[in-house]
C-alpha positions as YAML, in Angstrom:
chain: A
units: angstrom
residues:
- id: 1
  name: MET
  ca: [-5.87, 15.34, -83.10]
- id: 2
  name: ARG
  ca: [-8.17, 14.81, -86.09]
- id: 3
  name: TRP
  ca: [-6.39, 12.63, -88.58]
- id: 4
  name: LYS
  ca: [-8.82, 9.98, -89.97]
- id: 5
  name: GLY
  ca: [-10.28, 10.33, -93.42]
- id: 6
  name: ARG
  ca: [-7.37, 12.20, -95.02]
- id: 7
  name: ARG
  ca: [-4.90, 11.05, -97.59]
- id: 8
  name: VAL
  ca: [-2.45, 8.29, -96.55]
- id: 9
  name: SER
  ca: [1.04, 8.51, -98.06]
- id: 10
  name: THR
  ca: [2.29, 5.88, -100.46]
- id: 11
  name: ASN
  ca: [5.86, 6.47, -99.23]
- id: 12
  name: VAL
  ca: [5.50, 4.15, -96.23]
- id: 13
  name: GLU
  ca: [7.39, 0.89, -96.28]
- id: 14
  name: ASP
  ca: [5.92, -1.52, -93.78]
- id: 15
  name: ARG
  ca: [8.64, -3.99, -92.77]
- id: 16
  name: ARG
  ca: [7.09, -5.06, -89.52]
- id: 17
  name: GLY
  ca: [6.37, -8.53, -90.85]
- id: 18
  name: GLY
  ca: [10.09, -9.50, -90.77]
- id: 19
  name: GLY
  ca: [12.78, -9.90, -93.44]
- id: 20
  name: GLY
  ca: [15.05, -7.08, -92.19]
- id: 21
  name: ALA
  ca: [18.18, -7.15, -90.08]
- id: 22
  name: LYS
  ca: [18.16, -9.33, -87.00]
- id: 23
  name: ALA
  ca: [19.41, -8.20, -83.60]
- id: 24
  name: GLY
  ca: [21.05, -11.60, -83.03]
- id: 25
  name: GLY
  ca: [22.18, -12.10, -79.47]
- id: 26
  name: ILE
  ca: [21.19, -8.69, -78.17]
- id: 27
  name: SER
  ca: [19.18, -9.06, -74.99]
- id: 28
  name: ILE
  ca: [16.41, -6.78, -73.89]
- id: 29
  name: LEU
  ca: [18.73, -5.51, -71.17]
- id: 30
  name: GLY
  ca: [21.30, -4.75, -73.75]
- id: 31
  name: LEU
  ca: [18.86, -2.79, -75.80]
- id: 32
  name: VAL
  ca: [17.80, -0.75, -72.73]
- id: 33
  name: VAL
  ca: [21.46, 0.06, -71.99]
- id: 34
  name: ALA
  ca: [21.96, 1.17, -75.60]
- id: 35
  name: PHE
  ca: [18.88, 3.35, -75.37]
- id: 36
  name: VAL
  ca: [20.14, 4.95, -72.12]
- id: 37
  name: ALA
  ca: [23.61, 5.52, -73.64]
- id: 38
  name: TRP
  ca: [22.11, 7.39, -76.54]
- id: 39
  name: LYS
  ca: [19.22, 9.23, -74.95]
- id: 40
  name: PHE
  ca: [20.78, 10.15, -71.60]
- id: 41
  name: PHE
  ca: [24.45, 10.57, -72.35]
- id: 42
  name: GLY
  ca: [24.37, 12.20, -75.75]
- id: 43
  name: VAL
  ca: [25.93, 9.48, -77.86]
- id: 44
  name: ASP
  ca: [25.59, 10.54, -81.53]
- id: 45
  name: PRO
  ca: [23.07, 8.07, -83.05]
- id: 46
  name: GLN
  ca: [24.79, 8.33, -86.48]
- id: 47
  name: GLN
  ca: [28.07, 7.19, -84.88]
- id: 48
  name: ALA
  ca: [26.22, 4.32, -83.20]
- id: 49
  name: TYR
  ca: [24.65, 3.25, -86.52]
- id: 50
  name: GLN
  ca: [28.01, 3.46, -88.32]
- id: 51
  name: ALA
  ca: [29.63, 1.37, -85.65]
- id: 52
  name: THR
  ca: [26.85, -1.17, -85.91]
- id: 53
  name: LYS
  ca: [27.24, -1.18, -89.69]
- id: 54
  name: GLN
  ca: [30.89, -2.28, -89.30]
- id: 55
  name: VAL
  ca: [29.73, -5.28, -87.23]
- id: 56
  name: THR
  ca: [26.82, -6.41, -89.42]
- id: 57
  name: GLN
  ca: [26.73, -5.91, -93.17]
- id: 58
  name: GLN
  ca: [23.60, -7.93, -93.87]
- id: 59
  name: THR
  ca: [21.44, -6.74, -96.69]
- id: 60
  name: SER
  ca: [17.74, -6.53, -96.24]
- id: 61
  name: ALA
  ca: [15.81, -9.58, -97.38]
- id: 62
  name: GLU
  ca: [12.28, -9.45, -98.63]
- id: 63
  name: VAL
  ca: [10.44, -6.35, -97.47]
- id: 64
  name: LYS
  ca: [7.31, -7.71, -95.86]
- id: 65
  name: GLY
  ca: [4.43, -6.12, -94.01]
- id: 66
  name: ILE
  ca: [2.20, -7.90, -91.51]
- id: 67
  name: ASP
  ca: [0.10, -10.53, -93.24]
- id: 68
  name: ASN
  ca: [-2.95, -10.26, -91.05]
- id: 69
  name: PRO
  ca: [-2.62, -7.00, -89.09]
- id: 70
  name: THR
  ca: [-4.63, -6.52, -85.95]
- id: 71
  name: PRO
  ca: [-6.84, -3.43, -85.79]
- id: 72
  name: GLU
  ca: [-4.17, -1.79, -83.66]
- id: 73
  name: GLN
  ca: [-1.45, -2.62, -86.19]
- id: 74
  name: GLN
  ca: [-3.51, -1.34, -89.06]
- id: 75
  name: GLU
  ca: [-4.32, 1.76, -87.12]
- id: 76
  name: ALA
  ca: [-0.64, 2.42, -86.59]
- id: 77
  name: ILE
  ca: [0.25, 2.30, -90.27]
- id: 78
  name: ASP
  ca: [-2.79, 4.41, -91.21]
- id: 79
  name: PHE
  ca: [-1.86, 6.97, -88.56]
- id: 80
  name: VAL
  ca: [1.81, 7.17, -89.56]
- id: 81
  name: GLY
  ca: [0.85, 7.23, -93.27]
- id: 82
  name: THR
  ca: [-1.58, 10.11, -92.70]
- id: 83
  name: VAL
  ca: [0.94, 12.09, -90.73]
- id: 84
  name: LEU
  ca: [3.59, 11.53, -93.42]
- id: 85
  name: ALA
  ca: [1.11, 12.67, -96.09]
- id: 86
  name: ASP
  ca: [0.46, 15.79, -94.07]
- id: 87
  name: THR
  ca: [4.19, 16.55, -93.98]
- id: 88
  name: GLU
  ca: [4.37, 16.01, -97.76]
- id: 89
  name: ASP
  ca: [1.56, 18.41, -98.41]
- id: 90
  name: THR
  ca: [2.94, 20.98, -95.93]
- id: 91
  name: TRP
  ca: [6.47, 20.96, -97.20]
- id: 92
  name: THR
  ca: [5.46, 20.95, -100.87]
- id: 93
  name: GLN
  ca: [3.56, 24.20, -100.13]
- id: 94
  name: VAL
  ca: [6.41, 25.71, -98.06]
- id: 95
  name: PHE
  ca: [9.06, 24.91, -100.58]
- id: 96
  name: LYS
  ca: [6.99, 26.33, -103.41]
- id: 97
  name: GLU
  ca: [5.87, 29.53, -101.67]
- id: 98
  name: GLN
  ca: [8.91, 30.30, -99.51]
- id: 99
  name: LEU
  ca: [11.84, 28.84, -101.46]
- id: 100
  name: ASN
  ca: [10.53, 28.64, -105.02]
- id: 101
  name: ALA
  ca: [11.70, 25.03, -105.04]
- id: 102
  name: GLN
  ca: [10.27, 21.56, -105.41]
- id: 103
  name: TYR
  ca: [10.03, 19.34, -102.38]
- id: 104
  name: GLN
  ca: [11.14, 15.70, -102.63]
- id: 105
  name: PRO
  ca: [9.51, 13.67, -99.86]
- id: 106
  name: PRO
  ca: [11.34, 10.95, -97.89]
- id: 107
  name: LYS
  ca: [10.30, 7.35, -97.47]
- id: 108
  name: LEU
  ca: [9.25, 6.15, -94.02]
- id: 109
  name: VAL
  ca: [10.15, 2.66, -92.91]
- id: 110
  name: MET
  ca: [8.10, 1.01, -90.21]
- id: 111
  name: PHE
  ca: [9.98, -1.87, -88.62]
- id: 112
  name: SER
  ca: [9.90, -4.11, -85.58]
- id: 113
  name: GLY
  ca: [13.00, -4.84, -83.46]
- id: 114
  name: ALA
  ca: [15.79, -4.24, -86.02]
- id: 115
  name: GLU
  ca: [16.15, -3.21, -89.62]
- id: 116
  name: ASN
  ca: [18.90, -2.35, -92.10]
- id: 117
  name: SER
  ca: [19.24, 1.20, -93.18]
- id: 118
  name: GLY
  ca: [21.75, 3.19, -95.33]
- id: 119
  name: CYS
  ca: [23.23, 4.33, -92.02]
- id: 120
  name: GLY
  ca: [23.70, 0.87, -90.53]
- id: 121
  name: THR
  ca: [21.40, -1.29, -88.44]
- id: 122
  name: ALA
  ca: [18.35, 0.48, -86.99]
- id: 123
  name: GLN
  ca: [17.26, -0.86, -83.64]
- id: 124
  name: SER
  ca: [14.09, -0.17, -81.70]
- id: 125
  name: ALA
  ca: [16.05, 0.99, -78.64]
- id: 126
  name: MET
  ca: [17.66, 3.81, -80.59]
- id: 127
  name: GLY
  ca: [14.38, 5.54, -81.24]
- id: 128
  name: PRO
  ca: [13.12, 7.07, -84.51]
- id: 129
  name: PHE
  ca: [15.78, 8.54, -86.75]
- id: 130
  name: TYR
  ca: [16.41, 9.93, -90.24]
- id: 131
  name: CYS
  ca: [19.11, 8.47, -92.46]
- id: 132
  name: PRO
  ca: [20.45, 11.01, -95.02]
- id: 133
  name: ALA
  ca: [22.28, 8.29, -96.92]
- id: 134
  name: ASP
  ca: [19.03, 6.72, -98.20]
- id: 135
  name: GLN
  ca: [16.69, 9.65, -97.37]
- id: 136
  name: LYS
  ca: [14.44, 7.48, -95.16]
- id: 137
  name: VAL
  ca: [12.85, 7.91, -91.79]
- id: 138
  name: TYR
  ca: [13.00, 4.75, -89.64]
- id: 139
  name: ILE
  ca: [10.57, 4.18, -86.79]
- id: 140
  name: ASP
  ca: [9.52, 1.24, -84.68]
- id: 141
  name: THR
  ca: [6.00, 2.14, -83.56]
- id: 142
  name: ALA
  ca: [6.80, 0.45, -80.22]
- id: 143
  name: PHE
  ca: [8.58, 3.73, -79.51]
- id: 144
  name: PHE
  ca: [5.15, 5.35, -79.23]
- id: 145
  name: LYS
  ca: [4.23, 2.88, -76.51]
- id: 146
  name: ASP
  ca: [7.55, 3.74, -74.72]
- id: 147
  name: MET
  ca: [6.61, 7.46, -74.86]
- id: 148
  name: ARG
  ca: [3.47, 6.64, -72.95]
- id: 149
  name: THR
  ca: [4.67, 3.91, -70.53]
- id: 150
  name: GLN
  ca: [8.20, 5.06, -69.80]
- id: 151
  name: MET
  ca: [7.96, 8.79, -70.24]
- id: 152
  name: GLY
  ca: [4.30, 9.42, -69.52]
- id: 153
  name: ILE
  ca: [3.60, 11.29, -72.79]
- id: 154
  name: GLY
  ca: [-0.11, 10.98, -73.60]
- id: 155
  name: GLY
  ca: [-2.56, 8.22, -72.94]
- id: 156
  name: GLU
  ca: [-3.31, 5.91, -70.02]
- id: 157
  name: GLN
  ca: [-1.58, 2.60, -69.56]
- id: 158
  name: ASN
  ca: [-4.83, 0.73, -68.97]
- id: 159
  name: GLN
  ca: [-6.29, 1.76, -72.37]
- id: 160
  name: THR
  ca: [-5.98, -0.29, -75.51]
- id: 161
  name: GLU
  ca: [-3.68, 0.90, -78.31]
- id: 162
  name: LEU
  ca: [-6.65, 1.99, -80.37]
- id: 163
  name: GLN
  ca: [-8.17, 3.90, -77.49]
- id: 164
  name: ARG
  ca: [-4.89, 5.67, -76.73]
- id: 165
  name: GLN
  ca: [-4.46, 6.73, -80.36]
- id: 166
  name: ASP
  ca: [-8.00, 7.97, -80.51]
- id: 167
  name: GLN
  ca: [-7.96, 9.83, -77.20]
- id: 168
  name: ALA
  ca: [-4.51, 10.98, -76.27]
- id: 169
  name: GLY
  ca: [-0.89, 10.89, -77.37]
- id: 170
  name: ASP
  ca: [-1.49, 11.09, -81.06]
- id: 171
  name: PHE
  ca: [-0.21, 14.62, -81.62]
- id: 172
  name: ALA
  ca: [2.95, 13.88, -79.58]
- id: 173
  name: GLN
  ca: [3.52, 10.92, -81.86]
- id: 174
  name: ALA
  ca: [2.90, 13.06, -84.95]
- id: 175
  name: TYR
  ca: [5.38, 15.61, -83.61]
- id: 176
  name: VAL
  ca: [8.04, 12.88, -83.48]
- id: 177
  name: VAL
  ca: [7.39, 12.00, -87.13]
- id: 178
  name: ALA
  ca: [7.41, 15.67, -88.16]
- id: 179
  name: HIS
  ca: [10.72, 16.19, -86.37]
- id: 180
  name: GLU
  ca: [12.43, 13.39, -88.28]
- id: 181
  name: VAL
  ca: [10.97, 14.73, -91.54]
- id: 182
  name: GLY
  ca: [12.49, 18.07, -90.42]
- id: 183
  name: HIS
  ca: [15.91, 16.38, -90.72]
- id: 184
  name: HIS
  ca: [15.02, 15.41, -94.30]
- id: 185
  name: VAL
  ca: [14.24, 19.03, -95.02]
- id: 186
  name: GLN
  ca: [17.66, 19.98, -93.62]
- id: 187
  name: ASN
  ca: [19.25, 17.33, -95.86]
- id: 188
  name: LEU
  ca: [17.47, 18.74, -98.94]
- id: 189
  name: LEU
  ca: [18.62, 22.24, -98.10]
- id: 190
  name: GLY
  ca: [22.27, 21.22, -97.58]
- id: 191
  name: ILE
  ca: [22.16, 22.12, -93.91]
- id: 192
  name: SER
  ca: [22.97, 18.59, -92.75]
- id: 193
  name: SER
  ca: [26.15, 18.28, -94.80]
- id: 194
  name: GLN
  ca: [27.34, 21.71, -93.72]
- id: 195
  name: ALA
  ca: [26.77, 20.81, -90.04]
- id: 196
  name: GLN
  ca: [28.60, 17.50, -90.44]
- id: 197
  name: LYS
  ca: [31.60, 19.29, -92.00]
- id: 198
  name: ALA
  ca: [31.66, 21.82, -89.15]
- id: 199
  name: GLN
  ca: [31.44, 19.04, -86.55]
- id: 200
  name: ALA
  ca: [34.44, 17.22, -88.10]
- id: 201
  name: GLN
  ca: [36.56, 20.33, -87.57]
- id: 202
  name: SER
  ca: [35.30, 21.00, -84.04]
- id: 203
  name: SER
  ca: [36.06, 19.84, -80.50]
- id: 204
  name: LYS
  ca: [33.63, 17.40, -78.87]
- id: 205
  name: ALA
  ca: [31.84, 20.17, -76.97]
- id: 206
  name: GLN
  ca: [31.58, 22.32, -80.08]
- id: 207
  name: ALA
  ca: [30.33, 19.39, -82.15]
- id: 208
  name: ASN
  ca: [27.65, 18.75, -79.50]
- id: 209
  name: GLN
  ca: [26.58, 22.39, -79.76]
- id: 210
  name: ILE
  ca: [26.22, 22.06, -83.51]
- id: 211
  name: SER
  ca: [24.18, 18.90, -83.01]
- id: 212
  name: VAL
  ca: [21.89, 20.85, -80.60]
- id: 213
  name: ARG
  ca: [21.31, 23.52, -83.18]
- id: 214
  name: VAL
  ca: [20.55, 20.88, -85.81]
- id: 215
  name: GLU
  ca: [17.96, 19.25, -83.54]
- id: 216
  name: LEU
  ca: [16.36, 22.52, -82.48]
- id: 217
  name: GLN
  ca: [15.96, 23.50, -86.12]
- id: 218
  name: ALA
  ca: [14.19, 20.18, -86.72]
- id: 219
  name: ASP
  ca: [11.89, 21.00, -83.83]
- id: 220
  name: CYS
  ca: [11.20, 24.38, -85.40]
- id: 221
  name: PHE
  ca: [10.41, 22.73, -88.74]
- id: 222
  name: ALA
  ca: [7.99, 20.40, -86.87]
- id: 223
  name: GLY
  ca: [6.30, 23.62, -85.59]
- id: 224
  name: ILE
  ca: [5.99, 24.87, -89.15]
- id: 225
  name: TRP
  ca: [4.33, 21.60, -90.08]
- id: 226
  name: ALA
  ca: [1.82, 21.99, -87.26]
- id: 227
  name: ALA
  ca: [1.04, 25.59, -88.23]
- id: 228
  name: LYS
  ca: [0.64, 24.95, -91.95]
- id: 229
  name: ASN
  ca: [-1.26, 21.70, -91.50]
- id: 230
  name: GLN
  ca: [-3.69, 23.42, -89.20]
- id: 231
  name: GLU
  ca: [-4.34, 26.09, -91.90]
- id: 232
  name: ARG
  ca: [-5.01, 23.31, -94.43]
- id: 233
  name: THR
  ca: [-6.91, 20.74, -92.38]
- id: 234
  name: GLN
  ca: [-7.96, 22.19, -89.01]
- id: 235
  name: PHE
  ca: [-6.66, 18.97, -87.48]
- id: 236
  name: LEU
  ca: [-5.77, 20.29, -84.01]
- id: 237
  name: GLU
  ca: [-7.93, 19.60, -80.99]
- id: 238
  name: GLN
  ca: [-7.91, 21.07, -77.52]
- id: 239
  name: GLY
  ca: [-4.81, 20.00, -75.66]
- id: 240
  name: ASP
  ca: [-2.76, 18.99, -78.71]
- id: 241
  name: ILE
  ca: [-0.23, 21.78, -78.55]
- id: 242
  name: GLU
  ca: [0.20, 21.23, -74.82]
- id: 243
  name: GLU
  ca: [0.76, 17.52, -75.58]
- id: 244
  name: ALA
  ca: [3.59, 18.41, -78.05]
- id: 245
  name: MET
  ca: [5.11, 20.78, -75.50]
- id: 246
  name: ASP
  ca: [5.00, 18.05, -72.91]
- id: 247
  name: ALA
  ca: [6.79, 15.70, -75.33]
- id: 248
  name: ALA
  ca: [9.39, 18.36, -76.15]
- id: 249
  name: HIS
  ca: [9.90, 18.92, -72.43]
- id: 250
  name: LYS
  ca: [10.35, 15.21, -71.59]
- id: 251
  name: ILE
  ca: [12.87, 14.54, -74.44]
- id: 252
  name: GLY
  ca: [15.04, 17.49, -73.50]
- id: 253
  name: ASP
  ca: [18.64, 16.49, -72.66]
- id: 254
  name: ASP
  ca: [18.51, 18.07, -69.20]
- id: 255
  name: TYR
  ca: [15.23, 16.27, -68.27]
- id: 256
  name: LEU
  ca: [16.54, 12.93, -69.55]
- id: 257
  name: GLN
  ca: [19.94, 13.24, -67.83]
- id: 258
  name: LYS
  ca: [18.45, 14.29, -64.54]
- id: 259
  name: SER
  ca: [15.89, 11.43, -64.71]
- id: 260
  name: ALA
  ca: [18.62, 8.87, -65.41]
- id: 261
  name: THR
  ca: [21.46, 10.13, -63.23]
- id: 262
  name: GLY
  ca: [20.25, 12.98, -61.09]
- id: 263
  name: GLN
  ca: [22.84, 15.22, -62.76]
- id: 264
  name: VAL
  ca: [22.83, 17.54, -65.76]
- id: 265
  name: VAL
  ca: [25.90, 17.98, -67.95]
- id: 266
  name: PRO
  ca: [25.18, 20.80, -70.50]
- id: 267
  name: ASP
  ca: [28.37, 20.18, -72.51]
- id: 268
  name: SER
  ca: [27.10, 16.67, -73.34]
- id: 269
  name: PHE
  ca: [23.81, 17.93, -74.75]
- id: 270
  name: THR
  ca: [23.15, 16.84, -78.31]
- id: 271
  name: HIS
  ca: [19.48, 17.61, -78.71]
- id: 272
  name: GLY
  ca: [18.87, 20.66, -76.51]
- id: 273
  name: SER
  ca: [17.28, 21.39, -73.15]
- id: 274
  name: SER
  ca: [13.60, 21.02, -72.52]
- id: 275
  name: ALA
  ca: [13.21, 24.82, -72.59]
- id: 276
  name: GLN
  ca: [15.06, 25.10, -75.87]
- id: 277
  name: ARG
  ca: [13.07, 22.33, -77.55]
- id: 278
  name: MET
  ca: [9.76, 23.81, -76.48]
- id: 279
  name: LYS
  ca: [10.90, 27.28, -77.59]
- id: 280
  name: TRP
  ca: [11.90, 26.33, -81.08]
- id: 281
  name: PHE
  ca: [8.79, 24.22, -81.71]
- id: 282
  name: GLU
  ca: [6.79, 27.27, -80.72]
- id: 283
  name: VAL
  ca: [8.88, 29.58, -82.98]
- id: 284
  name: GLY
  ca: [7.94, 27.43, -86.00]
- id: 285
  name: LEU
  ca: [4.37, 27.06, -84.81]
- id: 286
  name: LYS
  ca: [3.83, 30.84, -84.51]
- id: 287
  name: SER
  ca: [5.74, 31.93, -87.62]
- id: 288
  name: GLY
  ca: [5.13, 29.19, -90.13]
- id: 289
  name: ASN
  ca: [8.19, 30.59, -91.85]
- id: 290
  name: ILE
  ca: [11.31, 28.59, -92.65]
- id: 291
  name: ASN
  ca: [13.55, 31.63, -92.21]
- id: 292
  name: SER
  ca: [12.54, 31.95, -88.62]
- id: 293
  name: CYS
  ca: [14.13, 28.54, -87.91]
- id: 294
  name: ASP
  ca: [17.77, 29.67, -88.40]
- id: 295
  name: THR
  ca: [19.07, 28.23, -85.16]
- id: 296
  name: PHE
  ca: [22.69, 28.57, -86.41]
- id: 297
  name: ASN
  ca: [22.65, 32.35, -86.47]
- id: 298
  name: GLN
  ca: [20.41, 33.10, -83.53]
- id: 299
  name: ALA
  ca: [20.77, 32.70, -79.76]
- id: 300
  name: ILE
  ca: [19.21, 29.40, -78.83]
...
């Protein structure tokens, strides 16, 4: 993926230097268990954040970046900032041309370990997420390392962080950012609030199905970003799309459940199967049109 030398977004808040929420008393094992509960068993992350919010109501202290970032740390913020800028330019164009509307970009918070958000305490083990309450994407870039070391998505474990970002895994990481920005697009369009209202009136299984459709639409929106950004910047390199497809495959609910327990429980899916996630990313990629991503009125 070609990303260096383009505009870097000013909407990135680097909080990796400390000053945010503390995970006080939570062991590494506890974080792993929380990660498994969310990723493998379909626990709604928003519910987890709200529950955490009831336990800790700390307000963020001084927002502070890293004083003397290593080359790898600087590379991470440059990469994320460039991808975020690409989503800003893409969705500004799509909103204007396809919706005759003005796009309002989200903020992206980079943190380390734990951080306060409008949806409660964000923790690294929960993975990247979008909070509609404050319209911010939260991401601990350690998740990118987890994608490589735990899930085998891009890169070789014996490479340095800089080498891995230069050579492999970068488009899969960009796909993750674009997916979370897709949730912001849903929020701007009123889709998120409608889905939440429908879930509140549904059974658990029905609510899970709505969640799946929300997530698949965000995958489709990520595909639109890839298509439109390619038209603007020609940033794709050989193997990038396959890399994103591999990421979509390995974060499918069926893949994660089978990897964790050896069993697959479709009624508990909250993000969609591997096949569904790959399908809807490809729908957005091939069409570049927001109307093609109506996962609520089409068979998924």
